């Protein structure tokens, strides 16, 4: 039985000492943003001050309009993200563990990752129609490649000497996987899942700009066509929120 516990690389958490600086910089940015339109250096019609954006944001929340769009986007994001994560993490671990499978599949994954995922959208509309299915698949594609490649990198980062130590101590392949490979790969998997949130939000926005009348992407796009820039900025703030939280 394997009795040693190999050390693994850990993700450095966000330092608490950096939090005050973040809020100070945010406060300064908002203050400058508020000041410039007020004193006429930039047109408030093009860049509305944050107080007007906040008023629009709260008004659309109270009216239920923004919540209606957010429910649609959140449901599509959740299905696409979770499906891609459930497929991507095991696939990445397999690619990192099985060399011949990695050699056969990884070049295609890397090439597809380099290609803009939104290029698939016309095909998805033709194949699955203009509806939630095509949008969910597009969101999943934005998430999938990030998750797979990070999980694969985590397995490939395992120090070979740790596997040798496990072999010397009589570790079975399953014990090697559970006690050496997975603990070393988990930080990479977590980073991949965090990065995939931002990628998924991009997918949500792009998928909802065409072929639908609901969702935060449609909310922003429609506001832009109507030249309601306070509503555009309100939608952008909503899109920015999840990325800041993770």
CSV table of C-alpha atoms in Angstrom, one decimal:
chain,number,residue,atom,x,y,z
A,1,UNK,CA,0.0,0.0,0.0
A,2,UNK,CA,1.1,3.5,-0.7
A,3,UNK,CA,1.9,5.3,2.5
A,4,UNK,CA,3.7,8.5,1.3
A,5,UNK,CA,1.8,11.7,0.6
A,6,UNK,CA,3.5,13.6,-2.3
A,7,UNK,CA,3.6,17.3,-2.1
A,8,UNK,CA,1.6,19.2,-4.8
A,9,UNK,CA,1.6,22.7,-6.2
A,10,UNK,CA,-1.1,24.9,-4.7
A,11,UNK,CA,-2.8,27.8,-6.3
A,12,UNK,CA,-1.9,31.0,-4.4
A,13,UNK,CA,-5.1,32.5,-3.0
A,14,UNK,CA,-6.0,36.1,-3.4
A,15,UNK,CA,-4.1,37.9,-0.7
A,16,UNK,CA,-6.2,39.9,1.7
A,17,UNK,CA,-3.7,42.7,1.7
A,18,UNK,CA,-4.5,43.3,-2.0
A,19,UNK,CA,-8.2,43.8,-1.4
A,20,UNK,CA,-8.0,47.4,0.0
A,21,UNK,CA,-6.0,48.4,-3.1
A,22,UNK,CA,-8.6,46.8,-5.4
A,23,UNK,CA,-11.4,48.8,-3.7
A,24,UNK,CA,-9.4,52.0,-3.7
A,25,UNK,CA,-8.6,51.6,-7.4
A,26,UNK,CA,-12.3,50.8,-8.1
A,27,UNK,CA,-13.4,53.8,-6.1
A,28,UNK,CA,-11.0,56.1,-8.0
A,29,UNK,CA,-12.1,54.7,-11.4
A,30,UNK,CA,-15.8,55.3,-10.5
A,31,UNK,CA,-15.0,58.8,-9.3
A,32,UNK,CA,-13.2,59.7,-12.5
A,33,UNK,CA,-15.9,58.1,-14.6
A,34,UNK,CA,-18.6,60.2,-12.7
A,35,UNK,CA,-16.6,63.4,-13.0
A,36,UNK,CA,-15.7,63.4,-16.7
A,37,UNK,CA,-19.2,63.4,-18.1
A,38,UNK,CA,-20.3,65.9,-15.4
A,39,UNK,CA,-17.7,68.5,-16.3
A,40,UNK,CA,-18.2,68.0,-20.1
A,41,UNK,CA,-14.9,66.4,-21.0
A,42,UNK,CA,-16.8,63.5,-22.5
A,43,UNK,CA,-20.3,63.4,-23.7
A,44,UNK,CA,-22.8,61.9,-21.2
A,45,UNK,CA,-24.8,60.6,-24.2
A,46,UNK,CA,-21.8,58.5,-25.1
A,47,UNK,CA,-20.5,57.6,-21.7
A,48,UNK,CA,-23.3,58.1,-19.1
A,49,UNK,CA,-22.1,58.6,-15.5
A,50,UNK,CA,-22.2,55.6,-13.1
A,51,UNK,CA,-25.0,57.1,-11.0
A,52,UNK,CA,-27.3,57.1,-14.1
A,53,UNK,CA,-26.1,53.5,-14.9
A,54,UNK,CA,-26.8,52.4,-11.4
A,55,UNK,CA,-30.3,54.0,-11.5
A,56,UNK,CA,-31.1,52.2,-14.7
A,57,UNK,CA,-29.7,48.9,-13.3
A,58,UNK,CA,-31.8,49.2,-10.1
A,59,UNK,CA,-34.9,50.3,-12.1
A,60,UNK,CA,-34.7,47.3,-14.5
A,61,UNK,CA,-34.2,45.0,-11.5
A,62,UNK,CA,-37.3,46.4,-9.7
A,63,UNK,CA,-39.4,46.2,-12.9
A,64,UNK,CA,-38.4,42.6,-13.3
A,65,UNK,CA,-37.2,43.1,-16.8
A,66,UNK,CA,-33.5,42.4,-16.0
A,67,UNK,CA,-34.4,39.5,-13.8
A,68,UNK,CA,-36.4,37.9,-16.7
A,69,UNK,CA,-33.3,38.2,-19.0
A,70,UNK,CA,-31.0,36.9,-16.3
A,71,UNK,CA,-33.0,33.8,-15.5
A,72,UNK,CA,-32.8,32.8,-19.2
A,73,UNK,CA,-29.1,33.4,-19.4
A,74,UNK,CA,-28.3,31.8,-16.0
A,75,UNK,CA,-30.2,28.6,-17.0
A,76,UNK,CA,-28.4,28.3,-20.4
A,77,UNK,CA,-25.0,29.1,-18.8
A,78,UNK,CA,-25.5,26.5,-16.0
A,79,UNK,CA,-26.5,23.7,-18.4
A,80,UNK,CA,-23.7,24.5,-20.9
A,81,UNK,CA,-21.0,25.0,-18.2
A,82,UNK,CA,-21.9,21.9,-16.1
A,83,UNK,CA,-22.2,19.7,-19.1
A,84,UNK,CA,-18.8,20.8,-20.5
A,85,UNK,CA,-17.2,20.5,-17.1
A,86,UNK,CA,-18.5,17.0,-16.6
A,87,UNK,CA,-17.2,16.0,-20.0
A,88,UNK,CA,-14.0,18.1,-20.0
A,89,UNK,CA,-12.5,17.1,-16.7
A,90,UNK,CA,-12.5,13.3,-17.2
A,91,UNK,CA,-11.4,13.8,-20.8
A,92,UNK,CA,-8.5,15.9,-19.8
A,93,UNK,CA,-7.4,13.5,-17.1
A,94,UNK,CA,-7.6,10.6,-19.6
A,95,UNK,CA,-5.5,12.5,-22.2
A,96,UNK,CA,-2.9,13.3,-19.6
A,97,UNK,CA,-2.8,9.7,-18.4
A,98,UNK,CA,-2.8,7.8,-21.7
A,99,UNK,CA,0.0,8.9,-24.0
A,100,UNK,CA,-1.3,7.3,-27.2
A,101,UNK,CA,-4.8,8.9,-26.7
A,102,UNK,CA,-3.2,12.2,-26.0
A,103,UNK,CA,-1.1,12.0,-29.2
A,104,UNK,CA,-4.2,11.1,-31.2
A,105,UNK,CA,-6.6,13.7,-29.9
A,106,UNK,CA,-4.7,16.7,-28.4
A,107,UNK,CA,-3.6,18.3,-31.7
A,108,UNK,CA,-7.2,18.6,-32.7
A,109,UNK,CA,-8.3,20.0,-29.3
A,110,UNK,CA,-5.5,22.6,-29.4
A,111,UNK,CA,-6.4,23.6,-33.0
A,112,UNK,CA,-10.1,23.9,-32.1
A,113,UNK,CA,-9.2,25.9,-29.0
A,114,UNK,CA,-7.3,28.4,-31.1
A,115,UNK,CA,-10.3,28.8,-33.4
A,116,UNK,CA,-12.9,31.3,-32.3
A,117,UNK,CA,-15.7,29.2,-30.8
A,118,UNK,CA,-18.4,31.5,-32.2
A,119,UNK,CA,-17.5,30.3,-35.7
A,120,UNK,CA,-19.5,27.2,-34.9
A,121,UNK,CA,-22.7,29.2,-34.3
A,122,UNK,CA,-24.0,29.3,-37.9
A,123,UNK,CA,-23.6,25.5,-38.1
A,124,UNK,CA,-25.2,25.0,-34.8
A,125,UNK,CA,-28.2,27.0,-35.9
A,126,UNK,CA,-28.5,24.9,-39.1
A,127,UNK,CA,-28.1,21.7,-37.2
A,128,UNK,CA,-30.2,22.4,-34.1
A,129,UNK,CA,-32.3,25.4,-35.1
A,130,UNK,CA,-32.7,28.8,-33.5
A,131,UNK,CA,-33.3,27.9,-29.9
A,132,UNK,CA,-31.9,27.2,-26.5
A,133,UNK,CA,-30.2,24.0,-27.7
A,134,UNK,CA,-27.8,25.7,-30.1
A,135,UNK,CA,-27.0,28.4,-27.6
A,136,UNK,CA,-26.3,25.9,-24.8
A,137,UNK,CA,-24.0,23.9,-27.1
A,138,UNK,CA,-22.1,27.1,-28.1
A,139,UNK,CA,-21.6,28.0,-24.4
A,140,UNK,CA,-20.4,24.5,-23.8
A,141,UNK,CA,-17.8,24.8,-26.6
A,142,UNK,CA,-16.5,28.0,-25.0
A,143,UNK,CA,-16.1,26.1,-21.7
A,144,UNK,CA,-15.0,22.7,-22.9
A,145,UNK,CA,-11.6,23.3,-24.4
A,146,UNK,CA,-10.4,25.4,-21.4
A,147,UNK,CA,-11.4,22.7,-19.0
A,148,UNK,CA,-9.9,19.8,-21.0
A,149,UNK,CA,-6.6,21.4,-21.7
A,150,UNK,CA,-6.1,22.5,-18.1
A,151,UNK,CA,-7.0,19.1,-16.7
A,152,UNK,CA,-4.6,17.5,-19.2
A,153,UNK,CA,-1.8,19.9,-18.2
A,154,UNK,CA,-2.4,19.0,-14.5
A,155,UNK,CA,-1.8,15.3,-15.1
A,156,UNK,CA,1.3,16.0,-17.3
A,157,UNK,CA,2.7,18.2,-14.5
A,158,UNK,CA,3.0,15.3,-12.1
A,159,UNK,CA,6.7,14.7,-11.1
A,160,UNK,CA,7.7,11.3,-12.6
A,161,UNK,CA,9.7,10.6,-9.5
A,162,UNK,CA,6.5,10.6,-7.4
A,163,UNK,CA,5.1,7.8,-9.6
A,164,UNK,CA,8.4,5.9,-9.2
A,165,UNK,CA,8.1,6.3,-5.4
A,166,UNK,CA,4.6,4.9,-5.6
A,167,UNK,CA,5.7,2.0,-7.6
A,168,UNK,CA,8.5,1.2,-5.1
A,169,UNK,CA,6.0,1.2,-2.3
A,170,UNK,CA,3.7,-1.1,-4.2
A,171,UNK,CA,1.0,1.3,-5.2
A,172,UNK,CA,-1.6,-0.1,-7.6
A,173,UNK,CA,-2.5,2.0,-10.7
A,174,UNK,CA,-5.7,3.0,-8.9
A,175,UNK,CA,-3.8,4.2,-5.8
A,176,UNK,CA,-1.3,6.0,-8.1
A,177,UNK,CA,-4.2,7.8,-9.7
A,178,UNK,CA,-6.0,8.7,-6.5
A,179,UNK,CA,-3.0,9.5,-4.3
A,180,UNK,CA,-0.5,11.0,-6.7
A,181,UNK,CA,-2.0,12.0,-10.0
A,182,UNK,CA,-5.3,13.6,-8.9
A,183,UNK,CA,-4.0,15.6,-6.0
A,184,UNK,CA,-1.4,17.1,-8.4
A,185,UNK,CA,-3.9,17.8,-11.1
A,186,UNK,CA,-6.6,19.4,-8.9
A,187,UNK,CA,-5.1,22.9,-8.8
A,188,UNK,CA,-5.0,22.9,-12.6
A,189,UNK,CA,-8.5,21.6,-12.8
A,190,UNK,CA,-9.7,24.4,-10.5
A,191,UNK,CA,-7.9,27.0,-12.5
A,192,UNK,CA,-9.5,25.7,-15.7
A,193,UNK,CA,-12.9,25.7,-14.2
A,194,UNK,CA,-12.4,29.3,-13.0
A,195,UNK,CA,-11.1,30.5,-16.4
A,196,UNK,CA,-14.0,28.7,-18.1
A,197,UNK,CA,-16.5,30.9,-16.2
A,198,UNK,CA,-15.3,33.9,-18.2
A,199,UNK,CA,-15.2,31.9,-21.4
A,200,UNK,CA,-18.8,30.7,-20.8
A,201,UNK,CA,-20.0,34.3,-20.2
A,202,UNK,CA,-18.6,35.3,-23.6
A,203,UNK,CA,-20.5,32.4,-25.1
A,204,UNK,CA,-23.7,33.5,-23.4
A,205,UNK,CA,-23.4,37.0,-24.7
A,206,UNK,CA,-22.6,36.0,-28.3
A,207,UNK,CA,-25.2,33.3,-28.4
A,208,UNK,CA,-28.0,35.6,-27.2
A,209,UNK,CA,-27.2,38.4,-29.7
A,210,UNK,CA,-29.1,36.7,-32.5
A,211,UNK,CA,-32.1,34.4,-32.8
A,212,UNK,CA,-33.6,35.2,-29.4
A,213,UNK,CA,-35.6,37.9,-27.6
A,214,UNK,CA,-34.4,37.0,-24.1
A,215,UNK,CA,-31.1,36.8,-22.2
A,216,UNK,CA,-28.5,39.4,-21.1
A,217,UNK,CA,-26.9,39.3,-24.5
A,218,UNK,CA,-30.2,40.4,-26.1
A,219,UNK,CA,-30.7,42.9,-23.4
A,220,UNK,CA,-27.3,44.6,-24.2
A,221,UNK,CA,-27.7,44.3,-27.9
A,222,UNK,CA,-31.2,45.7,-28.0
A,223,UNK,CA,-30.2,48.6,-25.7
A,224,UNK,CA,-27.3,49.4,-28.1
A,225,UNK,CA,-29.5,49.5,-31.2
A,226,UNK,CA,-31.9,51.8,-29.3
A,227,UNK,CA,-28.9,54.0,-28.2
A,228,UNK,CA,-29.8,53.4,-24.5
A,229,UNK,CA,-26.2,53.5,-23.4
A,230,UNK,CA,-27.0,53.6,-19.7
A,231,UNK,CA,-28.7,50.2,-20.2
A,232,UNK,CA,-25.7,48.9,-22.2
A,233,UNK,CA,-23.4,49.8,-19.3
A,234,UNK,CA,-25.8,48.2,-16.8
A,235,UNK,CA,-25.8,45.0,-18.8
A,236,UNK,CA,-22.0,45.0,-19.0
A,237,UNK,CA,-21.7,45.4,-15.3
A,238,UNK,CA,-24.0,42.4,-14.8
A,239,UNK,CA,-21.8,40.4,-17.2
A,240,UNK,CA,-18.7,41.4,-15.3
A,241,UNK,CA,-20.0,40.3,-11.9
A,242,UNK,CA,-19.5,36.5,-12.1
A,243,UNK,CA,-15.9,36.9,-13.4
A,244,UNK,CA,-15.1,39.1,-10.4
A,245,UNK,CA,-16.6,36.6,-8.0
A,246,UNK,CA,-14.5,33.6,-9.2
